[in-house]
Structures are given as structure tokens and as C-alpha cells.
């Protein structure tokens, strides 16, 4: 039995709706119905078990594809494709925010006409998040521009903010786009998600193809719902072994980027598999995929499984169909890591691949710590930091800035009990440790921003940060020094005033 | 190992538009049509865009542009934050006056210690340097399209580098702002100095440094060339009939 994708693709010349390309009904995952479906049943559709046959006698080996290839094949209505091919794909979701939205809208109107309508008002998600809590007039104007467009186009998903003095007064406002996309159910296995932001690859954690594009490409998608993409070959990263209690996904991805360099995955897909990956929560998988771009990767993927399906329960009413790499799929290269042997790492200034063991940087005096962003400002990131502060019981020695990624994260910080604390919330633990009060959710100082951005680095100083980049000037000042780290390492460093291995507090 | 986002595989059925701006009804109808992919024939481009300091080399074949001027040299892994710092991203590139302002901030993020000569002189809005020479992984980091836009707005015509990050490469082609040209070998950015007089010859795929007397081979720009020459993907799509020209000028 050939793959259901190829069978359906040979159907009539009439347009085959994407859902029809999927396997017959039982394999579809319907929102709200039983999610107890075992993943192995879906895998049987993708790569059926059969007696071995000589490769030359069948086409099935030739069309063995990786996850990324399969997603792009389905999105471009192709039976099979190979890395290097340029294909037109149907886009399932297009995301933009306040920084690139106005430019994208400008191009859309210029090229398709002032009265043009977007290709699908339910597939465009517009999320102001970058320069929100600022008095910068142009930044504020840019939120107005995207609002006007959303009203004009009747965009279904626009997470608006009007009252900048109190984020809680804005019921629609979410915060950081990549975390909001996940929390609001816009990330679904098997789909194609494009966004005007390089960390759009974050959504690959859901087993979908997600990557960042520029304003012009996005303007084109707004008008046509299609994008021309080049199929990337896939590098497979097999992570096995029990995750030590002092490591987080941030350590894993910094380890990988340090291994392959900031251009090691250029034009390639990064697929994360193995027992360790399977043990990660969705938020941890997001952290992993989030920084694929820092290795130059086009996209990152984690195969969808029960963890994924459970996370999606109640979040989306749109059907989805996961895909999985064929057993005989060809990968560009393989990397294998025994996670049990890894240690906490940092990326030293000024490159995300400038990897060093945290314990080897213990003499680096720091001036501040920043915990936030799509990479390191999710609920579990704050729970992790709180765990270290709790274990220590002491106060931080340097200003410690906390910026929850979204409203939901902010609420979790103020309501979720931290395990082992006797019912204390993260916010209480942070207060007792002397951290700054958790700030309004947004991208914040991860990328510097307007001068009055909270926690922006306006003088040269040394910062340990849970963010994603540390190139010169990233957080504001060109001579600032940024050490990228996990929330455990960031919290440990705040407690000592030096770059610190979290084992000093967790073991 | 840059990959040109080749326009060879084109779905013309999807892109042929009626004279007026496509309505959502039209777009739905288009999506119902079975698409067939076929090669796009490169049309011959018109006269070449002249570089900052030299007369245009008129030619009838695509991608035979020649640029002369002074070069500005940077190193490896120049990320888009250095090309255009985040604080300037409130400028919207599709607004003409803000487009020009972006040009004035091109390369404002380069650390002054390593780069004492600014790309745009203080008080100026554009740069004297027509060609940028870079190392590996040029344009890495953020996807901000403001980066190639700032370079183009400042007057740069081409970047000559050892390699590119993919989003920057893609944005350069889509906007048509600068040619992202790739050297066949490493080392040029170490042998060239800011201010050297150079020539970029696309037709012969060669980069010449007149000041040092050295020549470097370039990888052919391929299908991306005509797209940039036309002024980006939309202009190219109109020029080649992929989409209808705008009704009213």
C-alpha cells in the first residue's frame, strides 16, 4: 500500500482539499474526540511495516521522506519531493507582529491594491508583542496600523492592546507571539506556519513546518496564501539518556549550536528525536526548536506524540494530521548525544555558538540577570528559576529582571504553586529572593528595543540571560556582554553575582 | 553554499490576476484550480541599474550588471542586529521617508572599536560605499527585512560574501534591494580594506579589487539575478507576466 499521500495525489484534476489527502477517516485526529489513539496507528499510515524488498523493485523506498519533506509535499500537493526542490506551498497560518506587520501590510496594499482582501481572514494571526510598553510614538503608531488593518480585513485573531499602562486591562492581549501561537492553539502537527519573525521555528515543536520570512514574502502570502519554499535536507539529532535534574532544553540546544556552529544548519531542517526528546514537555520542546535559527536552520521539528496531543486538547478545533519521517528517509547527517553526560552550558559573548561549560565561567562577574523571551520566559522557565531560588533560600546579588512571555505565563507565575515550597507561588519566591517584580508580558529587552524598554541594557554591562541571541548590541548597548543560559543557570548566577553552574544549588 | 530561491518552479495559473486587484472570491477560485508547474524562462532584462560611481554598462543579457565603487569590509557572522539595530525597527520600510531614514542607520550596530570607519558618515543619509565585502554567514540572526532594505536605501548595490544566512538571502532577492553575491573561496574579506576601489561584474562572475590588484571568482547569481534586477519578486512577477500589471500607474 503506497503512502496515502501519493494515492490521493493521483486523484482527479479537481482541487483536492488538504484533508482529502490524508488517510481515510480513522487516522484523522479530530479535536474533541478521543486522543487516546496510539501514535503507532498513525505511524502505520506513514511507513507501513512490510517484508523487505529490493530497493530497485519498488518506488516506495525512493519516496521515503523525512517529516519536513512530507509536510512540504502535502502542502504543495506533491506525491514526493526531494531536498533542493522549489515548491509552492499552501500556508496554513501566517503570523505577524507590530514590528514587521506595518511593513508587510504596506507591501500587501501596494502590490495587491488598497482594497485587496487577505486570502483567508482566519489564517492570519496578528500579535503585537515587540515594542509595546514604551512611549515611543512610532512604536505605538505601529500597533495602531495593525489594528486598523485587522478591523478593515475583519481578521479573526488579533490580540490587541490599547491600555499600555495596565496590560491586564486588555482582555485580548497575549504577549510574545511564538508562545501565544502555541497557547492559543494555532500550532498543529503537519501544518505549514510562516511568521515575520526568525523564531517562528519555535512552533516546530508541534511537528509542523514553521519558519521565519521577511515582509515581502509575507505580503505575498497575505494576498495569495502561498509561498515558494526550497525543500531543506534534514539533519537528525538523536538525544538519548535520562535528563539530569540540573539540565534543561536550553542546555541541550546550546550544546548543539556549539557543536555545529551558527551556520551549521544553514538551509537545513533540524529534526530532534530520541528518548530524551520524548520525555520533554511541550514548552521544553519549544525551547529546543526556538533556537534552530541560531544554528542557521530553516526549521526544526519534533515528532508529535501523546504529549503533543494532550497539550492541544481544548486548544484547537481544527483537525490535524501528524506526519513522521519514514524509516528509510535519508538524512543529511546524524548527531547523537548521551544527555546523561552533558553539563550546564552557556554561550559566551558574542555568539550563540560560543559555548562553554557554566562551571568554567565561574570567575565571570555579572551585573544583571534577565529571565524572559520566547526562549526562556515561559511558565516552566519561571518554575525552573523559582526552584533554584527556593533551594538557595538566599537573595540575589544583582538586579534580576523577570519578563513573563504572555498574560497566561504572568498569571501562572502568580498562581501556580512551586513544588516543594509548601504552596508558595513563583512570584512569592521571586519576591523573597529580591528579584524585580515580574514585568508586563512582551518581548521586552531580549532585542533591546526603544530606549525606554524595561531592562534594556543602556550601558555596557555583563548579563546572564535566558534569551536567544548575544551578538553585539543585542540587548541595547553595543559593548554589552550577554551570556546565554538556561533558567537554572540564570537563577544560580543571580544568587552569586557570577556565572554559576546550577548544580551549586540543585545538588 | 547559498541556495538561490529559484523562481523556476512557478505556478502561473495561481498567479495570473484579473486587471483589478484580486478579490477574495477570485483568490478562492484560483485555489480551486489544479496547478501545474513549469519552468520560467528568464526574459532579457533592460538596461542595467548603474552603480554609485560609474556609468551603466548597457547589456541585453540578464544579470550582466557591473558595479564600480569603494567597498566596505566586514567580518564573519555579521548579524542583522548589527546591520540595523532593533531600536530603528519602528521605521516602516514601505513608507518612503522612513525607508530613507533606515538607510541612514545602515550598519549602525557595528562595534566602533572593530569598525572605526562608519558605513554612513555622521550627518549623511546614504553611504559612499557601493559594495560590501563580508565573510561567512552574512546576515545571520533576526529575519528583519529592514536589514537588506537599510543597505539598499543607503545606496549599496551588492554584498560580496563567503556565505549567507538564508532569511537574509531570501529577503535580499524578494526586495531586490542588494545582490547577495557569493565568493567561491574564503579569504577576500581579510585581503580587502574599507575604501578599496572595486568592481563587481555579474556577467563574468568576478569581483575585482583595483587597489590591491586581486581578483576573486563569484558563484553565478543564477535565477535570483533577474528577480533583483527587476526590483524584487513582485516587480519581476509583473514584468514576466506572472501577475498582471497594476491597472492604474
XYZ file of C-alpha atoms in Angstrom:
756
model
C 0.000 0.000 0.000
C 1.581 3.167 -1.111
C 1.555 6.112 1.188
C -1.884 7.631 1.428
C -0.382 10.911 0.378
C 0.656 9.618 -3.035
C -2.594 7.770 -3.609
C -4.638 10.833 -3.001
C -2.362 12.994 -5.058
C -3.105 10.915 -8.123
C -6.744 11.842 -7.774
C -8.651 13.852 -10.318
C -7.552 17.192 -11.614
C -10.099 18.886 -9.413
C -8.561 20.549 -6.427
C -8.052 18.026 -3.651
C -8.632 19.662 -0.344
C -5.784 19.064 2.007
C -7.897 16.934 4.332
C -8.735 14.583 1.481
C -5.060 13.908 1.010
C -4.911 12.392 4.421
C -5.600 8.772 5.142
C -9.192 7.547 5.359
C -11.168 8.870 8.292
C -9.949 6.714 11.183
C -6.460 8.138 11.047
C -7.593 11.748 11.333
C -7.306 13.415 14.679
C -10.468 15.267 15.368
C -10.433 17.875 18.043
C -12.536 16.871 20.990
C -12.650 13.207 20.123
C -10.599 10.567 21.808
C -6.950 11.417 21.865
C -6.070 8.023 23.224
C -5.341 6.983 19.649
C -1.964 5.341 19.815
C 0.646 7.150 17.734
C 1.715 3.829 16.249
C -1.537 3.671 14.308
C -0.722 6.955 12.614
C 2.830 5.808 12.013
C 1.448 2.799 10.174
C -0.051 5.138 7.638
C 3.199 6.940 7.088
C 5.570 3.998 6.908
C 3.726 0.677 6.758
C 5.539 -2.378 8.017
C 6.201 -4.764 5.180
C 8.557 -7.511 4.145
C 11.876 -6.160 2.909
C 12.058 -5.740 -0.848
C 14.972 -4.839 -3.041
C 15.013 -1.060 -3.486
C 15.040 -1.360 -7.232
C 11.794 -3.307 -7.305
C 9.644 -0.691 -5.710
C 9.171 3.043 -5.726
C 8.333 3.147 -2.053
C 11.953 3.405 -0.958
C 12.579 6.171 -3.462
C 9.770 8.228 -1.990
C 10.868 7.735 1.598
C 10.821 11.195 3.085
C 11.669 12.989 6.285
C 8.996 14.741 8.319
C 9.860 18.132 6.861
C 9.780 16.771 3.318
C 6.405 15.151 3.944
C 4.870 18.306 5.330
C 6.052 20.317 2.349
C 4.932 17.588 -0.045
C 1.446 17.609 1.350
C 1.319 21.403 1.417
C 2.365 21.549 -2.224
C 0.166 18.645 -3.294
C 3.136 16.622 -4.419
C 3.362 12.862 -4.092
C 7.009 13.124 -3.246
C 9.782 15.652 -3.339
C 13.455 15.923 -2.592
C 15.669 18.397 -0.838
C 16.682 21.191 -3.155
C 13.384 21.420 -4.984
C 11.492 24.693 -5.016
C 7.801 24.188 -4.335
C 4.764 26.383 -3.908
C 3.101 25.531 -0.624
C -0.277 26.398 0.797
C 0.218 28.268 4.030
C -1.935 27.225 6.984
C -1.134 30.120 9.284
C 0.643 33.426 8.683
C 1.744 35.344 11.772
C 2.975 38.894 12.025
C 3.582 41.363 14.855
C 3.954 45.084 15.493
C 7.483 45.430 14.105
C 7.009 43.745 10.731
C 3.234 43.940 10.392
C 3.087 47.541 9.136
C 5.724 46.885 6.501
C 4.026 43.682 5.409
C 0.684 45.456 5.189
C 2.264 48.264 3.187
C 3.615 45.808 0.652
C 0.331 43.901 0.506
C -1.641 47.041 -0.259
C 0.905 48.358 -2.722
C 1.057 45.115 -4.684
C -2.496 43.811 -4.471
C -4.332 47.119 -4.226
C -5.672 49.341 -1.490
C -8.955 47.439 -1.494
C -7.437 43.977 -1.615
C -8.548 41.390 0.881
C -6.308 38.849 2.581
C -6.518 35.322 1.272
C -8.171 33.983 4.437
C -9.139 36.129 7.413
C -8.981 33.101 9.721
C -5.457 32.087 8.790
C -3.764 35.391 9.581
C -2.791 35.803 13.229
C -1.589 39.267 14.249
C 0.118 39.534 17.613
C 1.555 42.817 18.930
C 4.420 41.895 21.237
C 7.739 43.544 20.440
C 7.626 47.254 21.312
C 4.527 47.608 23.424
C 5.180 49.185 26.808
C 7.026 52.220 25.541
C 6.304 55.872 24.936
C 7.983 55.681 21.532
C 5.442 57.275 19.209
C 6.313 55.259 16.140
C 6.108 52.019 18.105
C 2.670 52.967 19.380
C 1.634 54.047 15.910
C 2.660 50.649 14.541
C 0.202 48.909 16.857
C -2.476 51.315 15.570
C -1.565 50.427 11.990
C -2.038 46.722 12.535
C -5.255 47.365 14.416
C -6.686 49.416 11.554
C -5.790 46.631 9.153
C -7.399 43.980 11.335
C -10.602 45.975 11.560
C -10.644 46.620 7.824
C -9.982 42.985 6.981
C -12.033 41.537 9.826
C -9.056 39.474 10.911
C -10.276 36.806 13.276
C -7.172 36.551 15.508
C -5.819 39.915 16.603
C -4.533 40.065 20.139
C -4.978 43.780 20.635
C -3.704 46.087 23.328
C -4.893 49.652 23.872
C -4.234 50.441 27.520
C -0.450 50.423 27.816
C -0.488 51.403 31.470
C -2.103 48.158 32.547
C -1.697 45.064 30.397
C -4.369 43.264 32.428
C -6.958 45.758 31.230
C -6.619 44.326 27.734
C -8.519 41.024 27.607
C -7.367 40.175 24.097
C -3.690 40.960 24.590
C -1.432 37.929 24.836
C 2.237 38.874 24.574
C 5.148 37.156 22.886
C 3.913 35.869 19.531
C 5.520 32.409 19.494
C 4.286 31.493 22.942
C 0.856 32.944 22.178
C 0.628 30.922 18.942
C 1.156 27.759 20.959
C -1.103 28.685 23.857
C -3.937 29.775 21.585
C -3.907 26.579 19.562
C -2.500 27.915 16.273
C 0.265 25.306 16.139
C -0.805 21.958 14.761
C 1.116 18.882 13.614
C 1.628 18.549 9.875
C 0.852 22.170 9.030
C 2.853 24.999 7.473
C 3.214 28.085 9.648
C 5.117 31.133 8.439
C 5.824 34.221 10.507
C 7.613 37.533 10.070
C 9.997 36.635 12.868
C 13.042 34.385 12.882
C 11.909 32.461 15.968
C 8.805 31.212 14.181
C 10.753 27.954 14.054
C 9.644 27.636 17.704
C 6.407 26.006 16.508
C 8.293 23.062 15.002
C 7.932 21.575 18.467
C 4.430 20.593 17.358
C 5.652 18.532 14.415
C 4.888 21.186 11.836
C 6.945 23.150 9.326
C 7.448 26.596 10.800
C 9.925 29.202 9.647
C 10.574 32.938 9.535
C 10.128 35.109 6.442
C 10.504 38.784 5.594
C 7.880 41.457 4.926
C 7.868 40.993 1.171
C 7.371 37.244 1.311
C 4.676 37.780 3.939
C 2.939 40.394 1.813
C 2.843 37.842 -0.964
C 1.356 35.213 1.344
C -1.259 37.688 2.576
C -2.514 38.065 -0.966
C -2.212 34.532 -2.260
C -1.927 32.165 0.680
C 1.097 30.607 -0.977
C 4.859 30.734 -0.575
C 7.728 29.488 -2.710
C 9.980 27.415 -0.499
C 13.093 25.407 -1.111
C 12.918 21.957 0.472
C 15.687 21.622 3.043
C 17.582 18.408 3.761
C 17.304 17.279 7.367
C 19.988 16.894 9.998
C 18.845 14.470 12.643
C 19.747 14.978 16.291
C 19.241 11.887 18.407
C 19.141 12.771 22.082
C 19.095 9.769 24.393
C 19.607 9.224 28.058
C 17.895 10.412 31.172
C 17.748 14.169 31.530
C 19.813 15.118 34.598
C 17.930 17.255 37.153
C 20.214 20.223 36.540
C 19.763 20.374 32.774
C 17.043 21.990 30.711
C 16.256 22.017 26.994
C 18.170 25.313 26.746
C 21.336 23.455 27.694
C 20.636 20.882 25.001
C 20.197 23.392 22.205
C 23.190 25.481 23.304
C 25.190 22.255 23.296
C 24.053 21.519 19.736
C 24.657 25.027 18.410
C 28.102 24.985 19.991
C 28.715 21.711 18.202
C 27.658 22.705 14.681
C 28.203 26.498 14.770
C 25.899 29.385 13.857
C 25.899 28.307 10.228
C 25.958 24.559 10.800
C 22.322 24.093 9.829
C 22.022 26.788 7.161
C 19.315 25.840 4.654
C 18.660 22.666 6.601
C 15.966 21.255 8.796
C 16.831 20.070 12.298
C 14.896 17.030 13.498
C 15.047 16.196 17.208
C 14.335 12.602 18.212
C 15.334 10.145 20.897
C 14.219 9.128 24.342
C 15.220 12.429 25.915
C 13.187 14.427 23.420
C 10.209 12.157 24.039
C 10.480 12.919 27.735
C 10.386 16.690 27.214
C 7.278 18.761 27.811
C 5.868 20.915 25.021
C 7.449 24.053 26.484
C 10.842 22.379 26.617
C 10.420 21.153 23.029
C 9.628 24.735 22.056
C 12.844 25.953 23.662
C 14.713 23.363 21.601
C 13.125 24.366 18.286
C 13.167 28.081 19.111
C 16.914 28.346 18.688
C 17.196 26.338 15.474
C 17.601 29.679 13.719
C 20.687 30.397 15.807
C 22.363 27.491 14.013
C 21.147 28.908 10.702
C 18.468 26.248 10.448
C 15.470 26.720 8.198
C 13.144 24.880 10.540
C 13.170 22.453 13.436
C 10.820 19.543 14.095
C 9.892 17.228 16.932
C 7.603 14.296 16.021
C 4.122 14.704 17.503
C 3.129 12.239 20.189
C 0.844 11.864 23.193
C 2.490 14.840 24.859
C 1.611 16.946 21.826
C -1.939 15.686 21.530
C -2.567 16.209 25.220
C -1.279 19.785 25.060
C -3.558 20.506 22.110
C -6.702 19.177 23.774
C -9.177 22.002 24.059
C -6.901 24.469 22.328
C -7.876 23.958 18.710
C -10.997 22.854 16.898
C -9.210 22.377 13.596
C -8.397 18.837 12.528
C -4.780 17.954 12.055
C -2.802 15.042 10.677
C 0.691 14.418 12.040
C 3.421 13.090 9.775
C 6.534 11.138 10.649
C 9.853 10.518 8.957
C 9.961 7.223 7.054
C 12.287 4.586 8.377
C 14.286 4.747 5.162
C 14.290 8.526 4.896
C 17.675 9.966 4.068
C 19.178 12.482 6.429
C 21.952 14.880 5.608
C 23.802 13.891 8.765
C 23.225 12.449 12.214
C 24.337 13.662 15.592
C 23.951 11.570 18.703
C 24.111 12.843 22.242
C 24.123 10.957 25.511
C 22.276 13.576 27.504
C 23.139 11.962 30.826
C 26.746 13.025 30.259
C 26.054 16.677 29.450
C 26.664 19.596 31.777
C 25.075 23.042 32.065
C 26.468 25.329 29.374
C 26.386 28.971 28.412
C 27.011 30.824 25.177
C 29.610 33.473 25.882
C 29.662 36.848 24.164
C 29.241 37.490 21.315
C 27.803 34.451 19.532
C 25.235 31.766 20.329
C 27.796 29.142 19.316
C 30.478 30.406 21.692
C 29.779 27.503 24.014
C 31.432 26.987 27.384
C 30.664 24.981 30.474
C 28.930 27.142 33.049
C 31.337 25.955 35.720
C 34.285 27.136 33.624
C 32.904 30.675 33.672
C 32.572 30.898 37.434
C 35.005 33.809 37.625
C 32.951 35.964 35.284
C 31.429 38.736 37.382
C 27.997 39.787 36.161
C 25.893 42.928 36.532
C 22.391 41.624 35.966
C 20.225 38.655 35.067
C 17.326 38.631 32.598
C 14.722 35.874 32.553
C 12.223 36.228 29.720
C 11.520 35.969 25.950
C 10.008 33.249 23.791
C 13.108 31.162 24.526
C 13.219 31.442 28.286
C 10.137 33.266 29.559
C 7.517 30.525 29.545
C 5.761 29.148 32.610
C 8.157 26.238 33.062
C 11.139 28.553 32.681
C 9.928 30.578 35.657
C 9.144 27.439 37.639
C 12.706 26.318 36.977
C 14.193 29.607 38.156
C 11.978 29.527 41.241
C 13.245 26.038 42.018
C 16.811 27.331 42.241
C 15.871 30.335 44.387
C 13.894 28.029 46.653
C 16.814 25.643 47.008
C 19.089 28.501 47.969
C 16.813 30.469 50.257
C 19.077 33.480 49.778
C 18.701 36.766 47.964
C 20.028 37.655 44.533
C 23.206 39.704 44.380
C 22.420 41.518 41.138
C 19.293 43.108 39.620
C 17.209 40.229 38.316
C 14.615 41.083 35.677
C 11.648 38.808 35.070
C 9.520 39.266 31.963
C 6.787 36.635 31.505
C 6.204 35.941 27.832
C 2.399 36.169 27.879
C -0.536 37.099 30.111
C -1.083 33.376 30.781
C 2.527 32.975 31.890
C 2.230 36.032 34.115
C -0.853 34.542 35.746
C 0.901 31.201 36.219
C 3.808 32.980 37.894
C 1.354 34.491 40.342
C -0.807 31.431 40.898
C 0.954 28.121 40.320
C 2.429 26.502 43.433
C 6.117 25.677 43.155
C 6.758 22.009 44.008
C 8.447 21.588 47.375
C 7.748 25.123 48.533
C 4.764 24.424 50.736
C 2.365 26.153 48.392
C 4.314 29.278 47.512
C 3.928 30.754 44.046
C 6.815 31.701 41.789
C 6.050 35.356 42.416
C 6.381 34.906 46.159
C 9.658 33.072 45.804
C 10.955 35.722 43.412
C 9.964 38.455 45.847
C 11.658 36.725 48.741
C 14.791 36.331 46.637
C 14.822 40.042 45.907
C 14.117 39.837 42.179
C 12.407 42.678 40.363
C 8.634 42.433 40.186
C 7.580 40.394 37.136
C 7.002 42.897 34.330
C 4.314 43.328 31.684
C 4.469 40.481 29.185
C 6.190 41.253 25.880
C 9.459 40.602 24.076
C 10.984 43.174 26.383
C 14.706 43.696 26.337
C 15.615 40.473 24.527
C 16.281 42.612 21.473
C 16.904 45.941 23.147
C 14.073 47.903 21.623
C 13.209 51.577 22.133
C 15.356 53.329 24.728
C 12.748 53.226 27.477
C 12.208 49.457 27.244
C 12.201 47.776 30.658
C 15.541 46.092 31.432
C 17.188 47.361 28.273
C 20.960 47.443 28.534
C 21.750 51.141 28.113
C 25.315 50.955 29.426
C 27.977 48.360 28.855
C 27.462 45.579 31.375
C 27.537 41.804 31.753
C 24.201 39.997 31.695
C 23.221 36.347 32.011
C 20.070 35.895 30.008
C 17.594 33.155 29.106
C 17.125 34.792 25.696
C 18.292 33.613 22.274
C 20.988 35.907 20.907
C 24.072 37.617 22.217
C 25.528 39.335 19.145
C 26.994 42.800 19.839
C 24.300 45.261 20.844
C 21.550 42.678 21.003
C 20.086 43.892 24.307
C 20.866 47.558 23.672
C 24.415 48.657 24.260
C 26.986 47.654 21.662
C 29.581 46.877 24.297
C 27.200 44.870 26.456
C 28.205 41.283 27.169
C 25.496 38.655 27.150
C 25.852 35.082 28.396
C 23.003 32.936 27.106
C 21.907 30.347 29.637
C 19.124 28.134 30.930
C 16.737 29.438 33.612
C 18.524 27.234 36.161
C 21.888 28.757 35.282
C 20.455 32.277 35.156
C 18.924 31.956 38.635
C 22.092 30.415 40.062
C 24.140 33.256 38.575
C 21.801 35.844 40.103
C 22.415 34.336 43.521
C 26.192 34.556 43.335
C 26.797 37.557 41.116
C 28.956 35.379 38.872
C 28.198 32.954 36.042
C 27.287 29.878 38.077
C 26.625 26.209 37.428
C 23.172 25.466 38.879
C 24.465 22.252 40.439
C 25.883 24.512 43.143
C 22.289 24.904 44.323
C 20.405 21.927 42.946
C 22.610 19.072 44.121
C 26.533 27.245 -0.118
C 23.811 29.764 -0.736
C 20.745 28.464 -2.449
C 19.031 30.852 -4.797
C 15.315 30.781 -4.101
C 14.890 29.910 -7.721
C 11.819 31.094 -9.472
C 11.983 28.276 -11.969
C 9.129 26.343 -10.440
C 6.234 28.716 -10.886
C 2.572 28.164 -10.719
C 1.380 30.659 -13.281
C -2.191 29.531 -13.011
C -2.284 30.664 -9.442
C -0.694 33.993 -10.136
C -2.444 35.289 -13.220
C -4.646 38.002 -11.845
C -7.509 39.963 -13.299
C -6.903 43.590 -14.122
C -8.336 44.820 -10.861
C -6.930 43.896 -7.508
C -7.778 40.298 -6.729
C -10.871 39.910 -4.640
C -11.130 37.188 -2.107
C -13.606 35.448 -4.401
C -11.048 35.348 -7.149
C -8.406 34.009 -4.850
C -10.710 31.226 -3.709
C -11.432 30.301 -7.319
C -7.745 30.292 -8.088
C -7.041 27.949 -5.256
C -9.529 25.506 -6.724
C -7.579 25.257 -9.941
C -5.176 22.394 -10.350
C -1.712 23.874 -10.561
C 0.899 22.757 -12.975
C 4.462 23.688 -12.511
C 6.623 24.595 -15.416
C 9.898 26.340 -15.932
C 10.068 30.017 -16.059
C 12.030 31.357 -18.971
C 14.246 34.227 -17.985
C 13.341 37.233 -20.029
C 16.072 39.556 -21.119
C 16.368 42.392 -18.698
C 16.506 46.034 -19.716
C 19.346 48.464 -19.162
C 21.318 47.809 -16.035
C 20.954 49.866 -12.888
C 24.104 51.991 -12.663
C 26.315 51.827 -9.596
C 27.084 54.766 -7.410
C 30.141 55.967 -9.277
C 30.092 54.598 -12.798
C 28.102 54.684 -15.980
C 25.744 51.836 -16.646
C 27.140 49.008 -18.690
C 24.225 48.520 -21.075
C 23.648 44.902 -21.930
C 20.895 42.735 -23.253
C 21.526 39.607 -21.210
C 20.189 39.179 -17.710
C 22.442 39.632 -14.708
C 25.250 41.353 -16.549
C 25.273 44.278 -14.185
C 28.579 45.906 -13.414
C 29.110 47.981 -10.290
C 32.124 50.129 -9.524
C 32.860 51.969 -6.351
C 34.502 51.822 -2.960
C 33.966 48.790 -0.776
C 33.154 48.491 2.922
C 34.646 45.428 4.583
C 33.186 43.446 7.485
C 33.975 40.055 9.012
C 32.184 36.769 9.686
C 28.717 36.267 11.162
C 27.543 39.855 10.800
C 24.025 39.540 12.186
C 21.066 41.698 11.256
C 21.133 43.486 14.626
C 24.488 44.923 13.589
C 23.138 45.788 10.154
C 20.130 47.602 11.613
C 19.764 47.792 15.416
C 16.406 46.906 16.909
C 15.640 50.422 18.101
C 15.242 51.508 14.495
C 12.714 48.835 13.610
C 9.870 51.205 14.370
C 10.621 52.639 10.912
C 8.302 51.071 8.356
C 10.222 50.257 5.145
C 7.192 50.701 2.885
C 6.907 54.387 3.859
C 9.288 56.415 1.616
C 10.564 58.864 4.229
C 11.097 56.099 6.776
C 12.801 53.996 4.086
C 15.366 56.766 3.682
C 15.850 57.033 7.423
C 16.559 53.315 7.570
C 19.351 53.901 5.088
C 20.927 56.444 7.386
C 21.143 53.811 10.143
C 22.666 51.066 7.996
C 25.405 49.204 9.920
C 24.832 51.462 12.932
C 25.161 48.369 15.115
C 28.779 47.587 14.247
C 31.017 47.988 17.296
C 33.107 51.142 16.808
C 36.276 49.580 18.124
C 36.347 46.969 15.397
C 34.871 49.268 12.745
C 36.168 52.812 13.277
C 35.006 53.984 9.846
C 31.224 54.225 9.810
C 29.285 52.901 6.818
C 27.211 56.075 6.741
C 29.148 59.213 7.641
C 27.687 61.262 10.500
C 25.061 63.656 9.234
C 24.657 61.821 5.941
C 21.656 59.814 4.820
C 23.440 57.480 2.467
C 26.758 55.724 2.135
C 29.745 56.309 -0.137
C 30.318 52.566 -0.323
C 28.626 50.763 -3.208
C 29.843 47.278 -2.382
C 30.007 45.452 0.949
C 32.581 42.697 1.388
C 31.761 40.136 4.054
C 32.854 36.787 5.440
C 30.850 33.722 6.365
C 27.178 33.629 7.310
C 26.435 37.253 6.404
C 23.074 38.494 7.627
C 22.525 35.846 10.293
C 20.150 36.274 13.200
C 16.842 38.075 13.044
C 14.631 37.822 9.955
C 14.119 41.593 9.824
C 13.723 42.622 6.188
C 14.814 46.062 7.382
C 18.380 44.729 7.064
C 18.749 44.407 3.259
C 16.395 47.399 2.960
C 18.702 49.580 5.068
C 21.695 48.567 2.967
C 19.882 49.256 -0.283
C 18.393 52.504 0.992
C 21.886 53.644 1.937
C 22.989 53.096 -1.642
C 24.785 49.757 -1.514
C 24.290 47.749 -4.708
C 25.812 44.426 -3.795
C 27.165 42.362 -0.957
C 30.067 40.064 -1.819
C 30.458 37.464 0.921
C 31.598 33.923 1.602
C 28.083 32.817 2.505
C 24.690 33.987 3.659
C 22.107 33.177 6.253
C 19.035 32.004 4.394
C 16.456 34.545 5.526
C 18.743 37.461 4.677
C 19.489 35.965 1.253
C 15.804 35.429 0.611
C 14.884 38.941 1.731
C 17.565 40.498 -0.463
C 16.146 38.766 -3.515
C 12.498 39.338 -2.641
C 13.024 43.063 -2.124
C 15.579 43.471 -4.905
C 17.497 45.829 -2.624
C 21.002 44.322 -2.928
C 22.594 41.466 -4.851
C 23.719 38.797 -2.362
C 26.746 37.503 -4.226
C 28.773 34.562 -3.109
C 32.536 34.161 -3.390
C 33.794 30.756 -4.457
C 36.567 30.821 -1.881
C 37.125 32.246 1.578
C 39.597 34.995 2.423
C 38.538 38.054 0.425
C 37.272 39.962 3.445
C 40.709 39.649 5.006
C 42.523 40.872 1.918
C 40.238 43.809 1.166
C 40.139 47.052 3.115
C 37.362 49.561 3.515
C 37.865 52.216 0.863
C 39.437 49.938 -1.753
C 38.143 50.621 -5.242
C 36.375 47.566 -6.574
C 34.335 46.279 -9.476
C 31.615 43.677 -9.314
C 30.999 42.127 -12.722
C 27.964 39.894 -12.661
C 28.174 38.910 -16.287
C 31.623 37.415 -15.789
C 31.013 36.431 -12.171
C 34.107 38.198 -10.935
C 34.942 40.630 -8.148
C 37.973 42.829 -8.766
C 39.821 44.849 -6.165
C 41.690 47.522 -8.148
C 43.509 48.846 -5.101
C 45.070 45.503 -4.222
C 45.111 44.177 -7.756
C 43.393 40.916 -6.735
C 40.503 39.198 -8.458
C 38.021 36.805 -6.925
C 35.581 34.455 -8.597
C 31.906 34.713 -7.776
C 29.296 31.990 -7.953
C 26.763 32.902 -10.640
C 23.729 34.604 -9.142
C 21.531 32.407 -11.261
C 17.744 32.795 -11.232
C 17.888 35.248 -8.381
C 19.602 37.789 -10.653
C 16.685 38.755 -12.878
C 14.441 38.973 -9.818
C 16.724 41.522 -8.194
C 17.235 43.395 -11.440
C 13.521 43.763 -11.910
C 13.249 45.187 -8.398
C 12.092 42.203 -6.372
C 9.639 39.358 -6.670
C 6.522 41.421 -7.260
C 8.100 43.582 -9.943
C 9.606 40.501 -11.527
C 6.284 38.681 -11.446
C 4.655 41.598 -13.244
C 7.458 42.040 -15.741
C 7.359 38.432 -16.792
C 3.597 38.250 -16.930
C 3.227 36.026 -13.890
C 0.805 38.553 -12.489
C -0.960 41.334 -14.310
C 0.460 44.826 -14.169
C -1.308 47.258 -11.907
C -4.150 48.901 -13.800
C -3.522 52.489 -12.771
C 0.010 53.874 -12.505
